[in-house]
C-alpha cells in the first residue's frame, strides 16, 4: 500500500484536494492511475507532479490557471526569497510598488506558471535587467481555531485591471465588453468590463477572485459559441454587454472567503429543487423524483438501489454532466432545469460477480501474497451474504408449462426449455411459436416442401408420461425421423388454464373436429401425438397416436411411418397438380410478358415518331423565325442606306455590277466616297451576309473582308467595275 500512499500524496499535491476521501474516490474511479485521475480533475495545462517542480505550489490554487496576471518590474538586487510553509497562514495580497521602477507594469501575456515561491539567482542576473515576479506575496497571520481550516484567499494585483474587477486596461481603439456573471446557486453577481484583447482566462481569474471558484471548476453558460480558455474575447463575436450563468463542476466550496462556516453562502447548502427523470432500462420503467440541491450524486444512486434492487457498484448511468462525481451535490453538477433526464441500467448480476470472484480466488492459490490479493479482491468486489447462500431446492418438479401461460408463443418456448431441462439434450426439436404459426410452417408451403405437423400433448397426471418421453419419444431414431418428416409443436395440458388455451387455438385452426378430438382424450391415454396434414387445400387431423398404442419405439415408429407413407401418396397428387398449375401459369405469364413487351415496343415507336415530328416542327419554326428576323433586319438596314445617285450627280460615281452565285447580276450606283460598310449593308439587304459569303474584286482579286470596313470605294473600284459574290 506504500505505492498507493505515494499516489494519493501526489494526487492531492497536483489537484489541491485536501479531503482524503474525495481524493481516494477520484483515484478509485480511475483504477489508481494518477495521470488519468489528474486529467479528469484538472485541465491539461495543470498536470505537474511535485517531483517535477523546482519550487512548491500553493495547495489550493491549481498551477497555470492564473493566466493574464500582472507582472512587476523589480531590480534583481531587490528580490527576496518567498517561502510558504503553512497554507493555512498564507494570504495572497498585492505586492508593494517598487520605488526603483515606479508604477507596476501591466502584462496581458499569459505567464507560463504561477507560483507562490520565487528564488532569484544573483549570478544569472544584472542590475540593468528586470525580473517578472508573481503578483502576490506571503503575509503572516496569527493562528486561530476559526481560521485553521479556512481556505487561503486569492487577491489580484492593484494594476491587474485598470479599475479593479469592474474594468480592464483598454488599448487604443479597443472595444470594452461588459460581462454580467450570475452565480446560479446563490444568485450572487459580478459585473466586469474587459477589453476585447483580453482572454477568457482573464474573466475566469476575476471570477476566481470574487467567488473563490478555481477556473478548472467554472462552467459558464450563455456564450454564443463554446470558447477555449486562451481565446481572445474579440474573436468570439460578443455584443457590448453579455449575461453569463456560472455553474461549478467540482466539489462544493464556500464563496465567502471565510471557510465553510457560513451555510447560507455554501453551494452544498442550497435549497434548490431538481426534478430527475430516471429511465430504468433494466425494468423498462420511468421514474420522476424530486431531490433537494444539497443531495449528493451518491445519495441518488443509493436511493435507486433500494427502488431497483441493484447495488450501487452494479449501476451504470448515462446523462450526468461531464466531470460529475459521486461526492458532488446536484446543484454543483450543472443539471438542466426544471427537469433533467438520466438513464440507468444494471451492469452485472450478483450471481455472475460471485462466480467471477470465486474463479479468480481459485486461480490465486495459497500463500501469503495470495491472501493479500484475496483481500484486495474482496474489497474490489463486495459480496452480499446471499451470494453464497444456496438453499437446496425441495420444491416438486415444475410443469413443462407453468400455470396460466400468457399466450401460446411463450408457452411453447417454456415447454421446449423445460422439456430439455427434464429429459436431456436428445429430444425432438419443438417449434417456438403459436399453433397457427406451426400450422403455417408445416402445411402452408409448396407441396414439394410441405411436411406433417405433429402436435405432442403432455400430461404429468398420466403415469406413463415420463417413461414415454425418456425411453420412446427421446430415442435417437424417433428424434431423427420426426425431425426429417415432421414439424413438432409441444404443449402441456396438465393445468386446466393451459388446456383451455389449447382448445381455443384448436378451434381457431381446425374448427369443431379439432376441439372434439382433444376433448375426447382421457388422462390415461396421454401423452398423445396428433398428426395434422394438408391435402387438396384442406387442413385436417389425419391421425391420433395414443401412448398405449405406442408402448415401444417400434410401435411409435410404425405409426409415424405409416402416417407419413399415406401422406406421401396424397402429397404426390398435390405436387402433380401444383406442377400442372404452375406450367399453365408460366405459359400465361410468358404470354402476358410478350404482350407487355409488344405494347412497350409500340409505345416506344410512337414516342420516337412523335419526338421526330416535334423536333422537325421545332426546327422549321426556328428556321422560319430566323428568316423573319433576318428579313426584319434587312428591312431595317435598307432604311439606313444612302440613296442611289442619279445620272445628274456631278460627284465621282462607281457603277458596280455584283455577280451572284447563281449567275444572276445586280447593279447599283455608289458614290466613290462611299465606304465599304455601305456596300456590305446593300449586299446584306439582298440576302448575302458577310458571314456566309465572300465579296471578291476582279482585278486584282482580293477579298473585301480583308480591308477595313471604313475604306472608301475610290481606289478599290473603277467607275465601271464588277464584284464577285460566292459562298465561303
XYZ file of C-alpha atoms in Angstrom:
728
model
C 0.000 0.000 0.000
C 3.002 2.293 0.151
C 2.697 2.946 -3.595
C -0.946 3.955 -3.188
C 0.024 6.335 -0.378
C 2.541 7.963 -2.706
C -0.057 8.204 -5.487
C -2.547 9.755 -3.039
C 0.043 12.314 -1.877
C 0.965 13.260 -5.455
C -2.695 13.498 -6.467
C -3.538 15.851 -3.569
C -0.496 17.981 -4.329
C -1.418 18.231 -8.026
C -5.113 18.945 -7.612
C -5.248 20.795 -4.301
C -7.946 18.440 -2.950
C -7.435 18.328 0.830
C -10.276 15.907 1.546
C -8.678 12.445 1.623
C -11.971 10.661 0.967
C -12.682 12.768 -2.116
C -9.150 12.170 -3.408
C -9.450 8.400 -2.871
C -12.807 8.434 -4.674
C -11.269 10.115 -7.738
C -8.353 7.652 -7.770
C -10.625 4.632 -7.328
C -12.770 5.702 -10.274
C -9.591 5.778 -12.391
C -8.117 2.487 -11.063
C -5.432 4.411 -9.134
C -3.980 5.759 -12.374
C -2.502 9.085 -11.257
C -2.343 10.660 -14.705
C -5.930 9.694 -15.603
C -7.245 10.990 -12.283
C -5.433 14.318 -12.660
C -6.665 14.617 -16.258
C -10.231 14.200 -15.080
C -9.991 16.784 -12.268
C -7.758 19.433 -13.865
C -7.191 20.692 -17.423
C -4.172 19.539 -19.370
C -2.023 22.574 -18.557
C -2.161 21.889 -14.807
C -0.584 18.454 -14.737
C 2.756 18.793 -12.961
C 3.924 16.387 -10.314
C 5.635 17.731 -7.199
C 8.858 15.985 -8.198
C 8.880 17.959 -11.458
C 8.615 21.355 -9.791
C 11.586 23.448 -8.690
C 9.523 25.215 -6.037
C 6.381 24.495 -4.010
C 2.912 25.254 -5.348
C 0.117 26.806 -3.336
C -2.022 23.812 -2.404
C -5.448 25.352 -3.015
C -4.726 27.022 -6.368
C -4.073 24.844 -9.476
C -0.908 25.597 -11.411
C -1.043 27.591 -14.676
C -4.625 28.695 -14.129
C -3.858 32.362 -13.375
C -3.099 33.481 -16.905
C -3.070 37.155 -17.742
C -1.996 38.196 -14.252
C 0.258 41.248 -13.915
C 3.990 41.098 -13.847
C 6.035 43.588 -11.847
C 9.326 45.238 -12.752
C 11.861 44.774 -9.964
C 15.523 45.308 -9.700
C 17.129 41.933 -9.471
C 19.076 43.030 -6.453
C 15.892 43.836 -4.583
C 14.250 40.399 -4.810
C 13.757 38.302 -1.719
C 13.142 34.603 -1.309
C 9.493 33.916 -0.526
C 8.661 30.709 1.357
C 5.222 29.477 2.264
C 5.404 26.694 4.795
C 1.834 26.575 6.019
C -1.008 27.078 3.590
C -3.442 27.881 6.382
C -1.491 31.010 7.300
C -0.685 32.162 3.771
C -2.764 35.026 2.396
C -2.107 36.282 -1.097
C -2.010 40.081 -1.199
C -0.836 42.657 -3.756
C 2.910 43.400 -3.524
C 4.239 46.886 -2.738
C 5.264 49.128 -5.586
C 8.967 49.074 -6.380
C 10.384 52.536 -5.725
C 13.177 51.989 -8.196
C 10.824 51.186 -11.067
C 7.753 53.285 -10.354
C 4.266 52.079 -11.148
C 3.678 48.351 -11.544
C 3.644 47.341 -15.212
C 0.593 45.561 -16.699
C 1.248 42.487 -18.816
C -1.533 40.994 -20.959
C 0.541 37.947 -21.875
C -0.265 34.713 -20.038
C 2.520 33.591 -17.720
C 3.731 30.049 -18.172
C 3.234 29.155 -14.497
C 2.033 30.987 -11.365
C 3.958 30.025 -8.246
C 3.993 31.020 -4.625
C 7.748 30.997 -4.214
C 10.462 32.685 -6.323
C 14.201 32.153 -5.982
C 16.424 34.791 -7.574
C 19.892 33.744 -8.688
C 22.146 36.764 -8.435
C 24.843 35.228 -10.615
C 22.456 34.979 -13.618
C 21.022 38.485 -13.424
C 22.308 42.051 -13.793
C 21.181 45.343 -12.356
C 20.147 46.588 -15.788
C 17.525 43.818 -16.297
C 14.149 43.424 -14.675
C 12.591 40.190 -13.370
C 8.990 39.128 -13.703
C 7.566 38.052 -10.333
C 4.158 36.867 -9.208
C 1.616 39.395 -8.118
C 1.224 38.029 -4.598
C 3.461 37.554 -1.576
C 3.060 35.947 1.806
C 1.641 37.805 4.751
C 1.850 36.116 8.139
C -1.331 35.992 10.187
C -1.749 34.739 13.709
C -3.216 31.280 14.046
C -6.696 30.884 15.413
C -9.068 27.985 15.726
C -11.566 29.668 13.450
C -9.094 30.160 10.635
C -7.091 26.981 10.889
C -9.275 25.256 8.309
C -10.130 28.301 6.197
C -9.234 28.487 2.550
C -6.464 30.856 1.535
C -7.917 33.923 -0.169
C -6.588 34.975 -3.542
C -6.473 38.687 -4.380
C -5.384 40.476 -7.529
C -2.514 42.878 -8.046
C -3.528 46.516 -7.858
C -2.749 47.028 -11.525
C -4.159 43.697 -12.783
C -7.169 45.623 -14.048
C -7.204 49.368 -14.526
C -10.032 49.920 -12.078
C -10.284 46.634 -10.238
C -12.680 43.852 -11.194
C -15.098 46.214 -12.893
C -12.792 47.454 -15.631
C -9.849 46.437 -17.747
C -6.930 48.093 -19.372
C -8.177 49.355 -22.674
C -5.785 49.695 -25.542
C -6.043 52.316 -28.218
C -9.087 51.717 -30.398
C -10.106 48.639 -28.329
C -13.743 47.886 -27.524
C -14.892 47.144 -23.983
C -17.274 44.258 -23.285
C -19.408 44.241 -20.132
C -19.867 40.815 -18.511
C -22.732 40.242 -16.054
C -21.909 36.931 -14.353
C -24.552 35.415 -12.077
C -23.766 32.516 -9.740
C -26.588 30.048 -10.344
C -26.543 28.504 -6.868
C -26.672 31.672 -4.707
C -27.681 34.424 -7.101
C -24.505 36.407 -6.394
C -23.421 38.578 -9.323
C -20.243 40.042 -10.764
C -20.023 42.835 -13.336
C -16.724 43.241 -15.157
C -15.630 45.309 -18.149
C -12.869 43.717 -20.195
C -11.151 44.883 -23.345
C -11.700 42.646 -26.352
C -7.956 41.972 -26.452
C -8.244 40.059 -23.140
C -8.857 36.292 -22.976
C -11.496 34.090 -21.395
C -8.885 33.127 -18.798
C -8.827 36.736 -17.581
C -12.579 36.626 -16.936
C -12.206 33.324 -15.062
C -9.437 34.866 -12.968
C -11.764 37.691 -11.915
C -14.467 35.138 -11.074
C -11.919 33.187 -9.017
C -11.003 36.320 -7.054
C -14.671 37.205 -6.488
C -16.257 33.823 -5.713
C -13.214 31.640 -4.828
C -14.133 29.134 -7.548
C -10.989 27.782 -9.259
C -11.059 28.256 -13.036
C -10.893 24.493 -13.588
C -14.259 24.147 -11.792
C -16.000 27.048 -13.543
C -18.697 26.308 -16.085
C -20.060 29.384 -17.883
C -23.261 29.216 -19.894
C -24.509 31.893 -22.254
C -21.640 32.066 -24.770
C -22.618 32.338 -28.447
C -20.114 29.542 -29.025
C -18.100 27.456 -26.569
C -14.659 29.142 -26.257
C -11.339 27.851 -25.003
C -9.615 29.479 -22.028
C -6.982 31.070 -24.249
C -9.480 32.511 -26.767
C -9.495 36.303 -27.065
C -12.811 37.970 -26.344
C -12.734 39.924 -29.588
C -12.708 36.699 -31.626
C -15.955 35.383 -30.116
C -18.352 37.849 -31.771
C -19.705 39.084 -28.429
C -22.047 42.077 -28.035
C -21.092 45.097 -25.925
C -22.879 43.529 -22.938
C -23.455 39.827 -22.267
C -25.112 37.895 -19.430
C -23.494 34.630 -18.294
C -24.580 31.993 -15.751
C -21.904 30.393 -13.580
C -22.032 26.758 -12.510
C -19.414 24.636 -10.787
C -18.290 21.216 -11.958
C -16.210 20.447 -8.890
C -16.731 19.817 -5.180
C -18.887 22.331 -3.355
C -16.921 25.116 -1.659
C -17.561 28.268 0.311
C -17.675 31.567 -1.591
C -17.421 33.927 1.362
C -13.651 33.618 1.702
C -14.089 32.596 5.321
C -14.206 28.841 5.086
C -17.317 26.735 5.318
C -18.743 28.282 8.443
C -21.492 30.174 6.609
C -24.083 27.677 5.474
C -26.172 30.291 3.713
C -23.426 31.026 1.180
C -22.275 27.483 0.517
C -23.054 25.750 -2.726
C -23.556 22.477 -0.953
C -26.230 24.043 1.303
C -28.513 25.267 -1.454
C -32.216 24.508 -1.190
C -32.863 24.352 -4.958
C -35.130 21.559 -6.155
C -34.145 19.285 -9.041
C -36.597 17.010 -10.851
C -34.796 13.940 -12.176
C -36.487 11.779 -14.825
C -34.755 8.396 -14.446
C -35.249 5.756 -17.154
C -34.713 2.290 -15.666
C -33.586 0.362 -18.761
C -33.419 -2.917 -16.822
C -37.118 -2.871 -15.888
C -38.200 -0.607 -18.760
C -39.689 1.881 -16.297
C -39.503 5.658 -15.939
C -39.361 7.376 -12.549
C -39.756 11.108 -11.869
C -38.264 12.058 -8.472
C -37.605 15.486 -6.930
C -34.377 15.973 -4.940
C -33.026 18.985 -2.996
C -29.978 20.638 -4.487
C -27.925 19.581 -1.460
C -28.415 15.882 -2.305
C -25.232 14.198 -3.471
C -24.986 12.033 -6.559
C -24.099 9.093 -4.324
C -27.361 9.553 -2.388
C -29.362 9.448 -5.635
C -27.654 6.203 -6.616
C -28.287 4.723 -3.162
C -31.972 5.638 -3.415
C -32.131 3.902 -6.792
C -30.501 0.814 -5.277
C -33.496 0.487 -2.925
C -36.014 1.064 -5.722
C -34.411 -1.218 -8.323
C -32.726 -3.778 -6.004
C -29.440 -3.046 -7.776
C -26.361 -2.244 -5.633
C -24.571 0.985 -6.460
C -21.500 -0.884 -7.692
C -23.568 -2.541 -10.436
C -25.334 0.629 -11.585
C -24.421 2.091 -14.978
C -25.638 5.676 -15.514
C -25.775 7.900 -18.576
C -26.857 11.518 -18.734
C -24.778 13.035 -15.928
C -22.836 16.182 -16.980
C -19.164 15.686 -17.768
C -16.964 15.694 -14.662
C -19.718 14.613 -12.261
C -18.513 12.606 -9.241
C -20.415 10.789 -6.512
C -19.442 13.382 -3.877
C -20.834 16.349 -5.815
C -24.206 17.841 -4.953
C -26.908 18.127 -7.577
C -26.634 21.924 -7.537
C -22.917 21.667 -8.348
C -23.335 19.278 -11.290
C -24.842 21.759 -13.767
C -28.064 19.810 -14.327
C -30.772 21.031 -16.682
C -33.725 22.800 -15.098
C -36.549 22.228 -14.363
C -36.109 18.572 -15.421
C -33.005 16.532 -16.148
C -33.193 13.119 -17.850
C -30.929 10.237 -16.801
C -30.695 6.592 -17.873
C -29.849 3.717 -15.567
C -29.246 0.006 -16.084
C -27.787 -2.955 -14.246
C -24.281 -3.896 -15.339
C -23.792 -7.418 -13.992
C -25.801 -9.709 -11.787
C -24.837 -10.625 -8.267
C -24.523 -14.290 -9.178
C -22.112 -13.619 -12.030
C -19.976 -11.396 -9.810
C -19.865 -14.137 -7.170
C -18.871 -16.778 -9.705
C -16.240 -14.496 -11.214
C -14.779 -13.768 -7.785
C -14.716 -17.448 -6.848
C -12.917 -18.284 -10.075
C -10.317 -15.586 -9.536
C -9.741 -16.677 -5.912
C -9.197 -20.295 -7.021
C -6.631 -19.142 -9.591
C -4.640 -17.324 -6.936
C -3.830 -20.465 -4.937
C -2.221 -20.496 -1.467
C 0.475 -18.312 0.086
C 0.930 -15.042 1.895
C 0.839 -12.961 -1.260
C -2.298 -14.810 -2.296
C -4.037 -13.853 0.924
C -3.292 -10.192 0.304
C -4.626 -10.448 -3.232
C -7.769 -12.164 -1.991
C -8.344 -9.342 0.471
C -7.945 -6.806 -2.333
C -10.419 -8.753 -4.470
C -12.877 -8.810 -1.608
C -12.637 -5.055 -1.301
C -12.999 -4.533 -5.052
C -15.937 -6.924 -5.358
C -18.017 -6.575 -2.190
C -20.287 -9.539 -1.955
C -23.532 -9.785 -0.092
C -24.305 -12.732 2.126
C -26.985 -14.047 -0.204
C -24.376 -14.546 -2.968
C -23.014 -17.604 -1.167
C -26.198 -18.897 0.419
C -27.615 -21.560 -1.832
C -30.692 -23.293 -0.485
C -31.326 -26.867 -1.516
C -34.447 -26.933 -3.612
C -37.127 -29.212 -2.185
C -39.949 -27.975 -4.405
C -41.709 -30.546 -6.607
C -40.845 -30.920 -10.277
C -42.033 -27.990 -12.365
C -44.660 -28.374 -15.050
C -43.465 -28.194 -18.642
C -45.660 -25.096 -18.968
C -46.403 -23.142 -15.752
C -49.991 -22.479 -14.849
C -51.739 -19.607 -16.694
C -49.320 -19.271 -19.611
C -49.678 -15.748 -21.057
C -50.031 -16.940 -24.663
C -49.202 -19.793 -26.999
C -45.839 -18.416 -28.114
C -44.485 -18.001 -24.583
C -45.952 -21.345 -23.555
C -44.297 -23.174 -26.444
C -40.912 -21.688 -25.562
C -41.339 -22.636 -21.894
C -42.358 -26.150 -22.956
C -39.219 -26.604 -25.086
C -36.893 -25.237 -22.389
C -38.400 -27.275 -19.561
C -38.541 -30.426 -21.705
C -34.823 -30.061 -22.387
C -34.093 -29.453 -18.699
C -36.119 -32.534 -17.660
C -35.284 -35.103 -20.337
C -31.896 -34.045 -21.700
C -30.468 -32.818 -24.985
C -31.648 -35.717 -27.137
C -35.246 -34.736 -27.764
C -37.434 -33.586 -30.670
C -36.833 -30.008 -31.833
C -40.069 -28.356 -30.746
C -41.321 -25.397 -32.756
C -41.268 -22.000 -30.975
C -44.419 -20.036 -31.672
C -48.180 -20.266 -31.731
C -50.107 -23.266 -33.042
C -51.155 -21.160 -36.037
C -47.519 -20.434 -36.847
C -46.682 -24.127 -36.614
C -49.538 -24.998 -38.993
C -48.260 -22.412 -41.491
C -44.710 -23.710 -41.197
C -45.732 -27.304 -41.881
C -48.834 -27.172 -44.097
C -48.937 -23.837 -45.893
C -45.861 -24.428 -48.025
C -45.480 -25.591 -51.621
C -46.354 -29.245 -51.903
C -42.698 -30.186 -52.506
C -41.658 -28.610 -49.187
C -44.736 -29.497 -47.170
C -44.453 -31.605 -44.004
C -46.743 -33.202 -41.477
C -47.447 -31.371 -38.229
C -47.039 -33.465 -35.059
C -48.731 -31.885 -32.031
C -47.301 -33.523 -28.916
C -49.655 -33.182 -25.922
C -48.159 -33.908 -22.494
C -49.937 -34.524 -19.182
C -47.972 -35.029 -15.965
C -51.034 -36.735 -14.418
C -50.526 -39.729 -16.694
C -48.383 -42.480 -15.170
C -46.675 -43.269 -18.464
C -45.697 -39.694 -19.388
C -42.135 -39.768 -18.057
C -41.462 -43.301 -19.296
C -42.795 -42.451 -22.763
C -40.678 -39.293 -23.005
C -37.450 -40.784 -21.648
C -37.395 -44.114 -23.448
C -39.553 -43.707 -26.540
C -40.011 -40.092 -27.674
C -36.384 -39.165 -26.932
C -34.991 -42.218 -28.697
C -32.424 -41.200 -31.316
C -34.193 -42.936 -34.200
C -37.537 -41.369 -33.267
C -35.985 -37.930 -32.895
C -34.193 -38.266 -36.251
C -37.330 -39.417 -38.082
C -39.535 -36.718 -36.546
C -37.015 -34.005 -37.405
C -36.794 -35.093 -41.048
C -40.502 -35.575 -41.753
C -42.486 -33.570 -39.225
C -42.784 -30.154 -37.662
C -43.200 -30.814 -33.916
C -45.170 -28.486 -31.662
C -45.463 -29.310 -27.964
C -47.956 -28.345 -25.264
C -48.618 -29.300 -21.644
C -52.285 -29.775 -20.689
C -51.622 -30.632 -17.037
C -53.098 -27.317 -15.861
C -56.680 -26.575 -16.837
C -55.882 -22.977 -17.856
C -53.326 -24.198 -20.395
C -55.755 -26.870 -21.637
C -58.384 -24.207 -22.307
C -55.777 -22.126 -24.174
C -55.037 -25.155 -26.363
C -58.747 -25.747 -27.074
C -59.138 -22.126 -28.193
C -56.150 -22.489 -30.547
C -57.518 -25.778 -31.926
C -60.917 -24.235 -32.571
C -59.263 -21.372 -34.451
C -57.141 -23.623 -36.667
C -59.151 -26.871 -37.036
C -62.683 -25.963 -36.027
C -65.061 -28.201 -34.092
C -63.432 -31.519 -35.172
C -60.127 -30.466 -33.635
C -61.741 -29.384 -30.367
C -63.722 -32.628 -30.200
C -60.613 -34.734 -30.799
C -58.758 -33.071 -27.920
C -61.714 -33.147 -25.519
C -62.187 -36.881 -26.064
C -58.665 -37.745 -24.889
C -58.678 -39.334 -21.437
C -55.855 -38.722 -18.956
C -54.659 -42.340 -19.032
C -54.152 -42.143 -22.809
C -51.660 -39.261 -22.567
C -49.125 -38.478 -23.961
C -50.735 -38.084 -27.373
C -49.343 -37.170 -30.796
C -51.920 -35.553 -33.089
C -50.828 -35.574 -36.738
C -52.144 -32.745 -38.945
C -51.833 -32.773 -42.728
C -52.942 -30.623 -45.639
C -54.384 -32.412 -48.672
C -56.159 -30.712 -51.606
C -56.334 -27.305 -49.879
C -57.801 -28.804 -46.698
C -56.051 -28.849 -43.325
C -57.299 -31.679 -41.094
C -56.308 -34.127 -38.373
C -55.158 -37.261 -40.156
C -54.141 -39.439 -37.195
C -54.050 -39.509 -33.390
C -51.315 -41.658 -31.812
C -52.028 -42.543 -28.180
C -49.201 -43.665 -25.903
C -50.843 -47.069 -25.111
C -50.711 -47.773 -28.850
C -47.040 -46.738 -28.987
C -45.653 -48.515 -25.937
C -42.368 -49.278 -27.694
C -40.048 -47.477 -30.088
C -41.018 -49.870 -32.882
C -44.722 -49.257 -32.372
C -44.273 -45.472 -32.397
C -42.004 -45.616 -35.432
C -44.508 -47.863 -37.220
C -47.353 -45.403 -36.563
C -45.281 -42.432 -37.669
C -44.028 -44.166 -40.829
C -47.464 -45.453 -41.836
C -48.950 -41.981 -41.418
C -46.072 -40.467 -43.382
C -46.375 -43.016 -46.235
C -50.101 -42.422 -46.597
C -49.477 -38.700 -46.649
C -46.694 -39.002 -49.241
C -49.110 -40.735 -51.675
C -51.574 -37.900 -51.288
C -48.788 -35.318 -51.439
C -47.603 -36.627 -54.813
C -51.032 -35.846 -56.235
C -50.790 -32.327 -54.838
C -47.286 -31.971 -56.284
C -48.512 -33.075 -59.727
C -51.453 -30.687 -59.560
C -49.194 -27.853 -58.479
C -46.741 -28.576 -61.307
C -49.556 -28.513 -63.882
C -50.943 -25.334 -62.379
C -47.502 -23.749 -62.374
C -46.996 -24.762 -66.025
C -50.289 -23.142 -67.014
C -49.439 -20.060 -65.023
C -45.970 -19.967 -66.568
C -47.391 -20.082 -70.117
C -49.913 -17.399 -69.247
C -47.200 -15.339 -67.597
C -44.959 -15.663 -70.671
C -47.830 -14.604 -72.941
C -48.562 -11.658 -70.729
C -44.911 -10.703 -70.728
C -44.739 -10.958 -74.547
C -47.848 -8.836 -74.865
C -46.418 -6.292 -72.472
C -43.168 -6.218 -74.444
C -45.064 -5.619 -77.709
C -47.012 -2.821 -76.056
C -43.781 -1.335 -74.799
C -42.251 -1.558 -78.303
C -45.307 0.076 -79.880
C -45.277 2.822 -77.296
C -41.558 3.339 -77.916
C -42.155 3.644 -81.695
C -44.974 6.100 -81.149
C -42.835 8.094 -78.791
C -39.923 8.159 -81.261
C -42.195 9.193 -84.139
C -43.808 11.899 -82.071
C -40.393 13.092 -80.912
C -39.146 13.302 -84.528
C -42.222 15.243 -85.592
C -41.846 17.602 -82.692
C -38.155 18.055 -83.481
C -38.877 18.719 -87.163
C -41.582 21.200 -86.272
C -39.257 22.894 -83.842
C -36.505 23.170 -86.442
C -38.913 24.549 -89.012
C -40.134 27.100 -86.530
C -36.540 28.044 -85.746
C -35.745 28.435 -89.472
C -38.884 30.439 -90.050
C -38.185 32.585 -87.031
C -34.589 33.143 -88.187
C -35.797 34.074 -91.666
C -38.281 36.524 -90.244
C -35.652 38.069 -88.023
C -33.218 38.302 -90.965
C -35.919 39.937 -93.117
C -36.702 42.415 -90.375
C -33.002 43.184 -90.027
C -32.628 43.620 -93.810
C -35.617 45.929 -93.937
C -34.199 47.928 -91.066
C -30.769 48.224 -92.712
C -32.371 49.092 -96.056
C -33.875 52.174 -94.481
C -30.435 53.364 -93.426
C -28.763 53.000 -96.878
C -27.937 56.280 -98.655
C -29.957 56.833 -101.833
C -28.520 55.723 -105.156
C -27.025 58.738 -107.028
C -28.879 59.576 -110.213
C -27.374 60.302 -113.600
C -27.289 64.034 -112.995
C -24.940 63.670 -109.991
C -21.666 65.572 -110.558
C -19.704 63.712 -107.848
C -17.490 60.781 -108.856
C -19.708 57.726 -109.171
C -18.970 53.978 -109.362
C -21.390 51.778 -111.270
C -20.907 48.340 -109.649
C -22.190 45.049 -111.012
C -22.489 42.198 -108.454
C -22.290 38.714 -109.929
C -24.220 36.375 -107.598
C -23.569 32.589 -107.067
C -26.458 31.526 -109.275
C -25.214 33.676 -112.167
C -27.641 36.495 -111.541
C -26.252 40.023 -111.733
C -27.495 43.022 -109.814
C -26.254 46.580 -110.393
C -26.169 49.716 -108.295
C -24.519 53.110 -108.425
C -22.419 54.278 -105.457
C -20.527 57.492 -104.808
C -16.789 56.968 -104.871
C -16.699 58.411 -101.354
C -18.996 55.650 -100.078
C -17.379 53.284 -97.527
C -17.322 49.511 -97.821
C -19.798 49.305 -94.886
C -22.489 50.740 -97.142
C -21.658 48.153 -99.820
C -21.851 45.334 -97.210
C -25.211 46.608 -95.960
C -26.541 46.745 -99.517
C -25.476 43.170 -100.194
C -26.994 42.087 -96.838
C -30.346 43.564 -97.813
C -30.134 41.422 -100.943
C -29.700 38.288 -98.757
C -25.933 37.974 -98.815
C -24.448 38.139 -95.318
C -20.700 38.753 -94.966
C -20.645 35.805 -92.541
C -21.799 33.376 -95.236
C -20.449 34.904 -98.477
C -17.183 36.318 -99.753
C -17.009 39.539 -101.782
C -14.101 39.447 -104.300
C -12.806 42.129 -106.693
C -11.925 41.073 -110.265
C -8.535 42.674 -110.721
C -6.519 42.451 -108.641
C -8.529 39.663 -106.976
C -8.905 40.231 -103.287
C -11.451 39.677 -100.549
C -13.115 42.836 -99.260
C -13.308 41.237 -95.788
C -9.535 41.745 -95.550
C -9.974 45.507 -95.915
C -11.086 47.972 -93.312
C -14.817 48.489 -93.397
C -14.424 52.263 -93.360
C -12.324 52.249 -96.560
C -13.941 54.226 -99.389
C -14.718 52.675 -102.760
C -12.395 55.180 -104.502
C -9.163 53.328 -105.251
C -10.781 49.929 -104.991
C -13.324 50.081 -107.786
C -13.135 51.847 -111.101
C -16.126 53.858 -112.363
C -17.307 50.710 -114.129
C -16.417 47.571 -112.149
C -17.597 44.080 -111.177
C -17.871 42.388 -107.747
C -17.988 38.591 -107.430
C -20.183 37.124 -104.643
C -19.559 33.478 -103.697
C -20.197 31.172 -100.733
C -17.492 30.802 -98.142
